[in-house]
CSV table of C-alpha atoms in Angstrom, one decimal:
chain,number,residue,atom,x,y,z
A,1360,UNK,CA,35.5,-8.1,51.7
A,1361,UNK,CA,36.2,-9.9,55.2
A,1362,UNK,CA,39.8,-11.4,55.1
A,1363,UNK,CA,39.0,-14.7,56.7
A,1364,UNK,CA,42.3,-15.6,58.1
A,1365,UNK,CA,42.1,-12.1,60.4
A,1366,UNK,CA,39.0,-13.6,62.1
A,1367,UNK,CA,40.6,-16.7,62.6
A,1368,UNK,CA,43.3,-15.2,64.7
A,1369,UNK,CA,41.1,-12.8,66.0
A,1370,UNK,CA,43.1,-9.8,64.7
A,1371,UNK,CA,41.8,-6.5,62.4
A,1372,UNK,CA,43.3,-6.5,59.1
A,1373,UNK,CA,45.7,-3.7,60.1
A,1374,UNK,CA,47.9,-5.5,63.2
A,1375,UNK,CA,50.7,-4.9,63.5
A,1376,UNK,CA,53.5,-8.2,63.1
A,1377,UNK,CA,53.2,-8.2,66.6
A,1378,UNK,CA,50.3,-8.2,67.6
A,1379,UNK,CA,49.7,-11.3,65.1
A,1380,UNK,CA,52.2,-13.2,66.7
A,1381,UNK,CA,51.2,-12.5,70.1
A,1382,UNK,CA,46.9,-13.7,69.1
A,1383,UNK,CA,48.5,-16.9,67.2
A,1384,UNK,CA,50.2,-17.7,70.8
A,1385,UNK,CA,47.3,-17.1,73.3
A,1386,UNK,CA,45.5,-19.0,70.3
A,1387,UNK,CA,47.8,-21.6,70.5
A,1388,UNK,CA,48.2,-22.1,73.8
A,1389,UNK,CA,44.5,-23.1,74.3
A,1390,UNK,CA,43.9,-25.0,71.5
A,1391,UNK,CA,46.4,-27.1,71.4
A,1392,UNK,CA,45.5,-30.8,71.2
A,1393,UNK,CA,47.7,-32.3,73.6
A,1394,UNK,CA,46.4,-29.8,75.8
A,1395,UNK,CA,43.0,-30.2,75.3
A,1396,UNK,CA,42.5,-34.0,75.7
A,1397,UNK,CA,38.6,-34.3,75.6
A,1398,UNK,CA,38.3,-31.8,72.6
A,1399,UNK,CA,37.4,-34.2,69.3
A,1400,UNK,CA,37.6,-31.0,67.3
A,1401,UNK,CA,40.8,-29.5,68.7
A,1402,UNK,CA,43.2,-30.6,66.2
A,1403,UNK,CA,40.6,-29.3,63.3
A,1404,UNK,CA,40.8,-26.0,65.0
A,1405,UNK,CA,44.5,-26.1,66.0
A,1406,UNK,CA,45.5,-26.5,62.4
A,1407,UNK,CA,43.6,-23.8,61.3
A,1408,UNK,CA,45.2,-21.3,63.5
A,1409,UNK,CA,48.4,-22.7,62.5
A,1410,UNK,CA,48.0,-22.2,59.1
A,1411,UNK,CA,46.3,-18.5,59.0
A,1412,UNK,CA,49.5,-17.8,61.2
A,1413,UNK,CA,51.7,-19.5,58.8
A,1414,UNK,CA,50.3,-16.5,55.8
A,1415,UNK,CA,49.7,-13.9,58.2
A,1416,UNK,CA,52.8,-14.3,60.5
A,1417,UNK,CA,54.7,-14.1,57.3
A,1418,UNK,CA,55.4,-10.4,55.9
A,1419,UNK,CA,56.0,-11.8,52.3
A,1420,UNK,CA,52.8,-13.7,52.5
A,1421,UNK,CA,50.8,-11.5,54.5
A,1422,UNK,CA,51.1,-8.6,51.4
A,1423,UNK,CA,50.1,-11.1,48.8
A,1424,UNK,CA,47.3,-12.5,50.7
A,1425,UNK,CA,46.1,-8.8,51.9
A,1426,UNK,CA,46.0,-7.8,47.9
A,1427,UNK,CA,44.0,-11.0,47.0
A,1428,UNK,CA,47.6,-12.5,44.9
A,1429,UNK,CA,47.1,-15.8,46.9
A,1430,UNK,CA,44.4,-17.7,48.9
A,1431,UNK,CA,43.5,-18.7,52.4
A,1432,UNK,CA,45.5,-22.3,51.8
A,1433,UNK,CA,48.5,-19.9,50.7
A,1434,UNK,CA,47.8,-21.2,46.9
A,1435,UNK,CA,48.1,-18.8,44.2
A,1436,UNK,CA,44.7,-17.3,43.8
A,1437,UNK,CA,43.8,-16.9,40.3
A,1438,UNK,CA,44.0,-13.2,39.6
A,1439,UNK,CA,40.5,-12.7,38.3
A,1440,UNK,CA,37.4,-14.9,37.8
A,1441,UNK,CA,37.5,-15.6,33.9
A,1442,UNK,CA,35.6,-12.7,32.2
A,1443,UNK,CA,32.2,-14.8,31.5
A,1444,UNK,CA,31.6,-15.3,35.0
A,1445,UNK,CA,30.6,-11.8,34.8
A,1446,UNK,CA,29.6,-11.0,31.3
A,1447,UNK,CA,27.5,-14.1,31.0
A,1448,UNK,CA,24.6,-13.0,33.2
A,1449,UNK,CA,21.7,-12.3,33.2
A,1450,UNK,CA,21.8,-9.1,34.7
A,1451,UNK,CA,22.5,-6.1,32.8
A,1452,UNK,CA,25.7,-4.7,32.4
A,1453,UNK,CA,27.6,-2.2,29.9
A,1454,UNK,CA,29.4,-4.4,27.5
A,1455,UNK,CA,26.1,-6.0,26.4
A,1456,UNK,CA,25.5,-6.1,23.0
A,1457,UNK,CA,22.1,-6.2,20.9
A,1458,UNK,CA,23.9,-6.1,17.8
A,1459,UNK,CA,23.4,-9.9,17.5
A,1460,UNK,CA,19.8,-9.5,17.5
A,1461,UNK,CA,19.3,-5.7,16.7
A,1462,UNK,CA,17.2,-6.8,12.6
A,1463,UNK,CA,15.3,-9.1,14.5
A,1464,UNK,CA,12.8,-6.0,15.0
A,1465,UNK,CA,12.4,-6.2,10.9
A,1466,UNK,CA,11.1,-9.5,10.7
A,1467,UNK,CA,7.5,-8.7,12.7
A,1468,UNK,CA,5.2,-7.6,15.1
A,1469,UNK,CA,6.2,-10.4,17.4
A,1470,UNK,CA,9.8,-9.7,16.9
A,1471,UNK,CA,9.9,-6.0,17.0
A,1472,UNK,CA,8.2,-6.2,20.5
A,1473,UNK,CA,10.4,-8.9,21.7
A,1474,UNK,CA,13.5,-7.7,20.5
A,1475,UNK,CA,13.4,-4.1,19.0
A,1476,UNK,CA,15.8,-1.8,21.6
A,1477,UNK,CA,14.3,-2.1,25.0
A,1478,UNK,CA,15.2,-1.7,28.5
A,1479,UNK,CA,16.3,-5.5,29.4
A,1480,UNK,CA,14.1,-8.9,29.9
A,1481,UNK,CA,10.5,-8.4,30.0
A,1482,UNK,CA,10.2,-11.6,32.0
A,1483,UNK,CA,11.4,-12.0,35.2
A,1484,UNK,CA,10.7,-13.7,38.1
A,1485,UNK,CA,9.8,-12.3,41.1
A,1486,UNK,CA,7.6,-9.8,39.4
A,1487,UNK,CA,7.2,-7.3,36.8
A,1488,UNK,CA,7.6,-4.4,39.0
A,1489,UNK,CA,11.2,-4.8,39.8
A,1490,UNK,CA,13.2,-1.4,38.8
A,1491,UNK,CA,15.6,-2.6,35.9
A,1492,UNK,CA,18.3,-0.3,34.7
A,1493,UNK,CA,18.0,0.9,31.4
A,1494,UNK,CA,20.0,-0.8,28.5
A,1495,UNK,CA,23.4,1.0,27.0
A,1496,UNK,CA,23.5,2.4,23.4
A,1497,UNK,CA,25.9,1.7,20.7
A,1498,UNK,CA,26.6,4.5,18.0
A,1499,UNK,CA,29.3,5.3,15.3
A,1500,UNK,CA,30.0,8.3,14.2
A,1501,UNK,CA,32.5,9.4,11.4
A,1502,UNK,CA,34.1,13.3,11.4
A,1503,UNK,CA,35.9,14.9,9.6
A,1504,UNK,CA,39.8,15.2,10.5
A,1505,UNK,CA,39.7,19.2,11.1
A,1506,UNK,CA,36.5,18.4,13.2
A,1507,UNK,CA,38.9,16.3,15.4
A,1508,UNK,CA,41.2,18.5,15.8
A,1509,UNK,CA,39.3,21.5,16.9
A,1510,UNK,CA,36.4,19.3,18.2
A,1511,UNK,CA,32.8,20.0,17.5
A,1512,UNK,CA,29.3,19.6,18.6
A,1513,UNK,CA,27.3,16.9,16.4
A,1514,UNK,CA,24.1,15.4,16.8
A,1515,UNK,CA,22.7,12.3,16.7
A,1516,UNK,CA,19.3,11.0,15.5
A,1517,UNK,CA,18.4,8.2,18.3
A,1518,UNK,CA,16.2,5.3,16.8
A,1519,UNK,CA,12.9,6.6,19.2
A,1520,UNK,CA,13.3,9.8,16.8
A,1521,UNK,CA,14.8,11.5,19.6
A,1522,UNK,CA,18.4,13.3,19.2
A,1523,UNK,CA,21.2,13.2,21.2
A,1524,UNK,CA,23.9,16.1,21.5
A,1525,UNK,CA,27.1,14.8,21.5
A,1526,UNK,CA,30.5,17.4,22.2
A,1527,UNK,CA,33.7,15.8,20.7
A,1528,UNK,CA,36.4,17.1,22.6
A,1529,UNK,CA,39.5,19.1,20.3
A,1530,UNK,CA,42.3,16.6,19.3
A,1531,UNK,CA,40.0,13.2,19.5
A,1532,UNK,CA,42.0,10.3,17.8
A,1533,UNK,CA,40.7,7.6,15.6
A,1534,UNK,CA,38.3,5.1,17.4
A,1535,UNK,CA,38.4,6.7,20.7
A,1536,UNK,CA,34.8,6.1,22.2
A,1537,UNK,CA,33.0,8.9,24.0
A,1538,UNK,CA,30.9,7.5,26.8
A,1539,UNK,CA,28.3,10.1,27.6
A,1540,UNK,CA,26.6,9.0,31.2
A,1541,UNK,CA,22.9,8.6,31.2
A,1542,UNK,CA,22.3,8.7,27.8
A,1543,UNK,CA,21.2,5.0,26.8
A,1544,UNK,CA,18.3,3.5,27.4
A,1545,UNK,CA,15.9,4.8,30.2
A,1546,UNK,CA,15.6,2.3,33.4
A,1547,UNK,CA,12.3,1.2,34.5
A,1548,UNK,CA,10.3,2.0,37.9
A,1549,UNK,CA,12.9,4.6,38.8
A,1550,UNK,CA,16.0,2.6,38.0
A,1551,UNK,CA,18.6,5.1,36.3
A,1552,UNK,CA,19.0,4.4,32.1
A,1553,UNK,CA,21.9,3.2,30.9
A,1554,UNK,CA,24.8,4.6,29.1
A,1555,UNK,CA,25.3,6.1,25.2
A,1556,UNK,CA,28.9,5.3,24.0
A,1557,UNK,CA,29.4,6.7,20.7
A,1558,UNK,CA,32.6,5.6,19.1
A,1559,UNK,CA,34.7,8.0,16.6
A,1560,UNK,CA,36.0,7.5,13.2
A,1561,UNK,CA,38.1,10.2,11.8
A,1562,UNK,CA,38.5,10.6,8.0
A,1563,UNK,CA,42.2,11.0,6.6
A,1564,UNK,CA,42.6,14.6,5.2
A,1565,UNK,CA,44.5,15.4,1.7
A,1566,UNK,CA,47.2,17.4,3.0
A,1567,UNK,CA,47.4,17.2,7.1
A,1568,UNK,CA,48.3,14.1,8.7
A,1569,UNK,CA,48.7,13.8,12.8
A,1570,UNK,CA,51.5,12.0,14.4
A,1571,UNK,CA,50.4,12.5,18.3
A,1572,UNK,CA,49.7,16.5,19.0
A,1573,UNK,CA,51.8,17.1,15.8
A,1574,UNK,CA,50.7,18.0,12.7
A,1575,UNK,CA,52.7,17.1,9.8
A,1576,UNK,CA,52.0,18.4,5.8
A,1577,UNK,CA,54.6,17.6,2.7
A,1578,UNK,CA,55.4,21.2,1.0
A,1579,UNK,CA,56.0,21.0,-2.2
A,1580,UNK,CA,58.9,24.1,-3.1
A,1581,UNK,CA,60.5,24.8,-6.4
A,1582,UNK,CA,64.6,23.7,-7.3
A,1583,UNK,CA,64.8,28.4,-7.5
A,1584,UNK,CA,63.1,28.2,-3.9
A,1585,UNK,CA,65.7,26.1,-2.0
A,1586,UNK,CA,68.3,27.4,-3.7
A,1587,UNK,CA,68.0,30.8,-3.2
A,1588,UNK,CA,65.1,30.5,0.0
A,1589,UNK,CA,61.4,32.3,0.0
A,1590,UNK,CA,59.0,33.1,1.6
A,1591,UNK,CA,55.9,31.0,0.8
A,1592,UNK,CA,52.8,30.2,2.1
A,1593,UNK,CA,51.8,27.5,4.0
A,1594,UNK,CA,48.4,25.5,5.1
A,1595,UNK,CA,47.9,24.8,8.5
A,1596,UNK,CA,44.6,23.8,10.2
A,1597,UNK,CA,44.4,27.8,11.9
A,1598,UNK,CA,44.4,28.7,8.1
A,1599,UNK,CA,47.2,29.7,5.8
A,1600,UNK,CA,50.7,31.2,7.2
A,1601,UNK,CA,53.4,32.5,5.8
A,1602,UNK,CA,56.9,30.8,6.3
A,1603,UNK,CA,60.1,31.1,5.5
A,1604,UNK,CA,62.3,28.6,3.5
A,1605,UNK,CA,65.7,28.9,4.3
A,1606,UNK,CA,68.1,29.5,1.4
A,1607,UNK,CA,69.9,25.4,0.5
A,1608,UNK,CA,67.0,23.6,1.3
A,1609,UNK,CA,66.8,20.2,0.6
A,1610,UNK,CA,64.4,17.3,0.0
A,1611,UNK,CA,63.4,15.8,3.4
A,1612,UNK,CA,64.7,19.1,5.3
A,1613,UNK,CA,61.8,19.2,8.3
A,1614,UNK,CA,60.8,22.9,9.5
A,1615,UNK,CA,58.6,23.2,12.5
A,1616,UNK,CA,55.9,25.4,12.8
A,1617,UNK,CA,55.1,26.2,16.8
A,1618,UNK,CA,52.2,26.0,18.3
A,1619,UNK,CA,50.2,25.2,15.2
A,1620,UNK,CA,49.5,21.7,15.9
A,1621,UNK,CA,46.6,20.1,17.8
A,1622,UNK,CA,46.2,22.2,21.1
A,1623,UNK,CA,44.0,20.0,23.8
A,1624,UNK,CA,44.2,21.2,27.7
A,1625,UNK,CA,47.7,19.5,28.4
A,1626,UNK,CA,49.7,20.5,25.3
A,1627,UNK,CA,49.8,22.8,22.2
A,1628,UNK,CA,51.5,20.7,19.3
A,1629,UNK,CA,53.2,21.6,16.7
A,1630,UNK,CA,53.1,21.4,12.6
A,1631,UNK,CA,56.0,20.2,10.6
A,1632,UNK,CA,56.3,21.1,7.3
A,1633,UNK,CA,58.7,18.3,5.3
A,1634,UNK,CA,60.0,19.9,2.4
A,1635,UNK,CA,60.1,18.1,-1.0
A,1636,UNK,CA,61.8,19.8,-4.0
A,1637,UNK,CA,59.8,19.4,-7.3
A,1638,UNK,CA,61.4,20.0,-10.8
A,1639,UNK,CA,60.4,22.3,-13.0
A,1640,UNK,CA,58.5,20.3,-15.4
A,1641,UNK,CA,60.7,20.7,-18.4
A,1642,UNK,CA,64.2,21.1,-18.3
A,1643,UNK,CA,64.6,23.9,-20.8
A,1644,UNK,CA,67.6,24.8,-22.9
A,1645,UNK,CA,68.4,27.9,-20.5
A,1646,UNK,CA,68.6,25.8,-17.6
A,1647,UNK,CA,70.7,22.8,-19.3
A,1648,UNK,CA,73.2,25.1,-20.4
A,1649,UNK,CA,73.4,26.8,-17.3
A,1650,UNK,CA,73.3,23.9,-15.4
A,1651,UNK,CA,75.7,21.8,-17.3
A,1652,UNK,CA,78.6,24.9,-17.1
A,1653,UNK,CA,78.1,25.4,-13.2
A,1654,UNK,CA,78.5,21.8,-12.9
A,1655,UNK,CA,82.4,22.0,-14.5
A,1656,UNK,CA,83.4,23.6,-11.7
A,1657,UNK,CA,81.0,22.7,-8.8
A,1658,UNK,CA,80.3,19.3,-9.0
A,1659,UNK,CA,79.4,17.4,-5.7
A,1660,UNK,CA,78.7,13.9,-4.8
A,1661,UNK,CA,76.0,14.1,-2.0
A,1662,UNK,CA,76.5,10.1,-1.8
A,1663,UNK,CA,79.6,10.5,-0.7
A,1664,UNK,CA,78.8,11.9,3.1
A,1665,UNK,CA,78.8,10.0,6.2
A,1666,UNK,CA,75.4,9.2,6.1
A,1667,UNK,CA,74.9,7.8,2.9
A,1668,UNK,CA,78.0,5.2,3.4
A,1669,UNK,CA,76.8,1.7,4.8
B,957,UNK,CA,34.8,-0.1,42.3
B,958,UNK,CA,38.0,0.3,41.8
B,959,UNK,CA,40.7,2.9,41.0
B,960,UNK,CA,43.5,2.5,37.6
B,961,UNK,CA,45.7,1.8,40.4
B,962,UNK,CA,43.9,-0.8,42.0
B,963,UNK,CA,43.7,-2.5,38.6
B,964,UNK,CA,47.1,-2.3,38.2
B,965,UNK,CA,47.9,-4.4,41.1
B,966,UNK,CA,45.4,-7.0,40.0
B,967,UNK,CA,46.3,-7.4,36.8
B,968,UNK,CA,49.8,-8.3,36.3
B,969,UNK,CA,51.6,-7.5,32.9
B,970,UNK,CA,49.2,-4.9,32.3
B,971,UNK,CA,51.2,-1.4,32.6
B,972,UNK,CA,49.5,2.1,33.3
B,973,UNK,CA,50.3,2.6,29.2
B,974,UNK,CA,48.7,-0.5,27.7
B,975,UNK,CA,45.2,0.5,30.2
B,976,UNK,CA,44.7,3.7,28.8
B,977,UNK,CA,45.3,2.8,25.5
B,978,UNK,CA,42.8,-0.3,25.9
B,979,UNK,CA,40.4,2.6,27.7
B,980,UNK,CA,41.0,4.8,24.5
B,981,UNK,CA,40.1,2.2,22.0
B,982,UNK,CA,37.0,1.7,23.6
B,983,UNK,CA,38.2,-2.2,24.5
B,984,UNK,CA,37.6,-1.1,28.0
B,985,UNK,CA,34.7,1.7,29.4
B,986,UNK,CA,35.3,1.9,32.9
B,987,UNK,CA,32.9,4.6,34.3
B,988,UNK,CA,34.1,8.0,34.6
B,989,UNK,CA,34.0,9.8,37.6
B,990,UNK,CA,35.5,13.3,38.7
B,991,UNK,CA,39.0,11.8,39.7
B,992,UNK,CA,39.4,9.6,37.1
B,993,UNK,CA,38.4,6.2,36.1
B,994,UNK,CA,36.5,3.5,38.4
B,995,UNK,CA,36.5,0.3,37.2
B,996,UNK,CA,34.2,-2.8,38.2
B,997,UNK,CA,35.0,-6.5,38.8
B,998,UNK,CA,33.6,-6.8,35.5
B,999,UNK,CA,36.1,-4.1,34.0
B,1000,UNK,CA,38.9,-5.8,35.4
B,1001,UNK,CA,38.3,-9.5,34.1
B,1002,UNK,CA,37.5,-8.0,30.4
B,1003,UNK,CA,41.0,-6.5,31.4
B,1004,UNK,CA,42.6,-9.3,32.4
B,1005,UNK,CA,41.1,-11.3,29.1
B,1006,UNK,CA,42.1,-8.8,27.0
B,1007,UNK,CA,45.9,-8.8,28.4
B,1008,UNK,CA,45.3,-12.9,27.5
B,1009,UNK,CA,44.4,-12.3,24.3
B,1010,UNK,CA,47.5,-10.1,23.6
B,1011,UNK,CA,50.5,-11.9,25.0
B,1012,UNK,CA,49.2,-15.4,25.7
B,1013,UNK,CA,47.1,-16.5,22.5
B,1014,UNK,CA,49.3,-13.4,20.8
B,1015,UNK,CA,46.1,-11.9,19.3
B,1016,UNK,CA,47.0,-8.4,17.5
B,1017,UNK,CA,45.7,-4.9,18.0
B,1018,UNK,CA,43.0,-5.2,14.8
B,1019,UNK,CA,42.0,-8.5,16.0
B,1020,UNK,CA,41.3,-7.9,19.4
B,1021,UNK,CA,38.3,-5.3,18.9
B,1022,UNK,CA,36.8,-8.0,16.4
B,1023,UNK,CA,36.8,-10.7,19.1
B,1024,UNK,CA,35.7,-8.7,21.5
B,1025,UNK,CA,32.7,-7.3,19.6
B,1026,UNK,CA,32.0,-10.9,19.0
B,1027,UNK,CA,31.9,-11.9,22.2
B,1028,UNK,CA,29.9,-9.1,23.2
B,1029,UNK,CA,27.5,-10.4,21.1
B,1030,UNK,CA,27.7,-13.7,22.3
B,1031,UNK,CA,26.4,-12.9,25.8
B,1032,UNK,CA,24.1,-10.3,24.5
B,1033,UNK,CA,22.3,-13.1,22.3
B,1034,UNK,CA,22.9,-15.9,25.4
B,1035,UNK,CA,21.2,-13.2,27.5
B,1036,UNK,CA,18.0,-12.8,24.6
B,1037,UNK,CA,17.6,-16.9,24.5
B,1038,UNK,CA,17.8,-17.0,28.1
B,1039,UNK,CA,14.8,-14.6,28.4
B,1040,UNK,CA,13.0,-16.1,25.7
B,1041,UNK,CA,13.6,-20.0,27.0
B,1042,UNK,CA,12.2,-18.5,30.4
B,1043,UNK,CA,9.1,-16.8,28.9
B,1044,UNK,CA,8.3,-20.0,27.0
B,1045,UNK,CA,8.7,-22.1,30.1
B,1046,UNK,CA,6.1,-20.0,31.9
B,1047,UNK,CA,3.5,-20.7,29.8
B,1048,UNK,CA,1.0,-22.9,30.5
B,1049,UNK,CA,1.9,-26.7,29.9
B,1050,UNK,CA,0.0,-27.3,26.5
B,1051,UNK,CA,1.5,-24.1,25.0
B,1052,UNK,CA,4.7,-24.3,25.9
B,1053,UNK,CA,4.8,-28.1,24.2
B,1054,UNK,CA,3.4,-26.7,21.1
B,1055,UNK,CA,6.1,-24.4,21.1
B,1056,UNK,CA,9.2,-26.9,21.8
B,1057,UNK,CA,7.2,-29.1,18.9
B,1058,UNK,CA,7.3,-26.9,16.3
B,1059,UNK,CA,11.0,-26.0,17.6
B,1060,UNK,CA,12.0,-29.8,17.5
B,1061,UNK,CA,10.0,-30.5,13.4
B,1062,UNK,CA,11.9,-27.3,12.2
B,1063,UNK,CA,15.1,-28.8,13.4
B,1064,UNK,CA,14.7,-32.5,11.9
B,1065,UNK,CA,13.4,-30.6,8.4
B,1066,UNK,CA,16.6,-29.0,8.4
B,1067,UNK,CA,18.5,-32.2,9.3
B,1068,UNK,CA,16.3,-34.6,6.3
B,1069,UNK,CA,17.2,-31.9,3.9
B,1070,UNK,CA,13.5,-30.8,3.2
């Protein structure tokens, strides 16, 4: 992209301040009306050395006009064209979407041909042997969450009957969309084929959920487990491990398991197991009387810390 | 095309975050090359709509995806009619008439209620 106000002055885009000043001077010099008394267009051109100088002879103004933030007249450009100066063409490009159209193909002959999944506008002018790159494909795909996790190879069944292999990288997220290169439609007369994107939608599982690279399960532990501690064992998505809860435990206590979260090539996660005491589910005699005795003498208020007071 | 950086600069009030993220939701599928993203004039002004559509007209992260899927649409079917209104325009005179006839009776049946 030619910056304009460079040729005007006659400079490359990379002069230096000085050099600027020194080609809006020369410039100057001979252009300027009074000095060129015979010249009809010499104020025309005068003025539009003056003004390129007044951006480019400016530091401020120079960097905003050299990254496109304002114009040749030194107004602010407007950042970006809106999008449908680009979307609404009729060339091809990778956000187009049949989906409006796509059960068209069901209605009939006529239909299916115009409108079933094809490689872009069958007319065109200028002749039917322009190369026309192929269309891009939509697809949805729904894995489990382990599958996620540690990733996994699945295939697809293309509409042409054709399948596609698609590898799902460990520790994918929820509506991430894999674009696999190539993979859409073919182009015609040697144009290359367009692109498959195949968005992701993990199921929840019943006991793991993630929270980034962590995973994170509720653990269940009986009122004789955190008092007196055990060790118990715990699901994680490597399989079962064996873990140790600490003697006192309470309800909402958080132990970390390391290293048994999501792994992807940056980072290994980790899983935290939230502890949540459950009651036995009847409060027998034994443990009534027992209770009700050790209470006498040991009764606390855990309402009463710090953390409980508003 | 153009580097995450380059969009960056281009795009103000969109931070390094909020692009990946878009990029991960599949709002946003700039190509992928072997040092990272490169994104086209037409990534950029889907980019630039989308930061509209977030903190000027204040639309929320499950609405976006549904407008943008619509749109989509939009200029996929605008694309379709296009093609179609040219094929029928290349046809000779007396069959592209017959076709804008029974394209005009259809409509006034609809409007007279038959």
């Amino acid at each position: 992209m030619s910056k304009k106000l460079y040729d005007v002055l006659g400079v490359s885009e990379d002069a230096s301040h000085k050099d600027i000043r020194s080609a809006y001077r020369k410039l100057a010099k001979k252009l300027h009306p009074d000095l060129n008394p015979g010249n009809k267009n010499a104020e025309e051109e005068f003025k539009e050395v003056s003004s390129a100088f007044a951006i480019l002879g400016d530091e401020e103004k120079r960097k905003l006009y050299d990254v496109g933030k304002i114009d040749e007249a030194g107004a602010e450009a407007p950042q970006h064209q809106y999008y449908r100066q680009y979307a609404d063409t009729d060339a091809h490009h990778h956000y187009n979407s049949t989906a409006g159209f796509d059960d068209l193909g069901d209605l009939g002959d006529l239909f299916s041909e115009a409108f079933a999944r094809r490689g872009g506008t069958q007319y065109r002018p200028g002749g039917s042997s322009m190369p026309f790159p192929g269309a891009d494909v939509r697809y949805h795909m729904t894995i489990s969450f382990l599958e996620a996790v540690t990733g996994t190879k699945k295939r697809v069944t293309m509409p042409d009957g054709g399948t596609l292999d698609v590898s799902i990288p460990a520790g994918i997220k929820d509506g991430q969309t894999l674009r696999l290169n190539g993979k859409g439609e073919p182009g015609s007369h040697g144009a290359p084929p367009g692109d498959a994107h195949v968005s992701i939608e993990v199921q929840p599982h019943k006991l793991f959920e993630r929270d980034g690279d962590n995973i994170v399960i509720k653990l269940p532990i009986g009122l004789h487990e955190a008092v007196l501690g055990r060790k118990v064992e715990v699901p994680t998505i490597s399989g079962s491990v064996s873990m140790t809860v600490p003697k006192g435990a309470s309800s909402g206590q958080v132990l970390r398991l390391r290293g048994l979260g999501i792994k992807t090539n940056k980072s290994k996660g980790d899983q935290l197991v939230h502890l949540k005491i459950i009651m036995p589910d009847t409060i027998d005699d034994d443990l009534n009387t027992f209770m009700s005795s050790w209470a006498e003498t040991h009764d606390y208020n855990p309402r009463n810390r710090r953390e409980f007071k508003p | 095309m153009l580097t995450e950086k380059d969009v960056l600069l281009r795009v103000s009030g969109v931070t390094r975050m909020r692009l990946q993220t878009w990029v991960e939701r599949g709002w946003l599928s700039p190509a992928q090359t072997d040092t990272g993203h490169a994104f086209s004039d037409l990534d950029i002004a889907r980019c630039a709509l989308i930061r509209q559509m977030r903190d000027d007209l204040e639309f929320d992260d499950e609405t976006v995806p549904v407008l943008l899927a619509l749109l989509d649409q939009v200029y996929g079917l605008r694309r379709e009619l296009r093609a179609v209104l040219r094929a029928v325009e290349a046809q000779p005179d007396d069959i592209s008439s017959q076709i804008l006839e029974v394209l005009k009776s259809g409509r006034d049946e609809i409007e007279n209620g038959d």
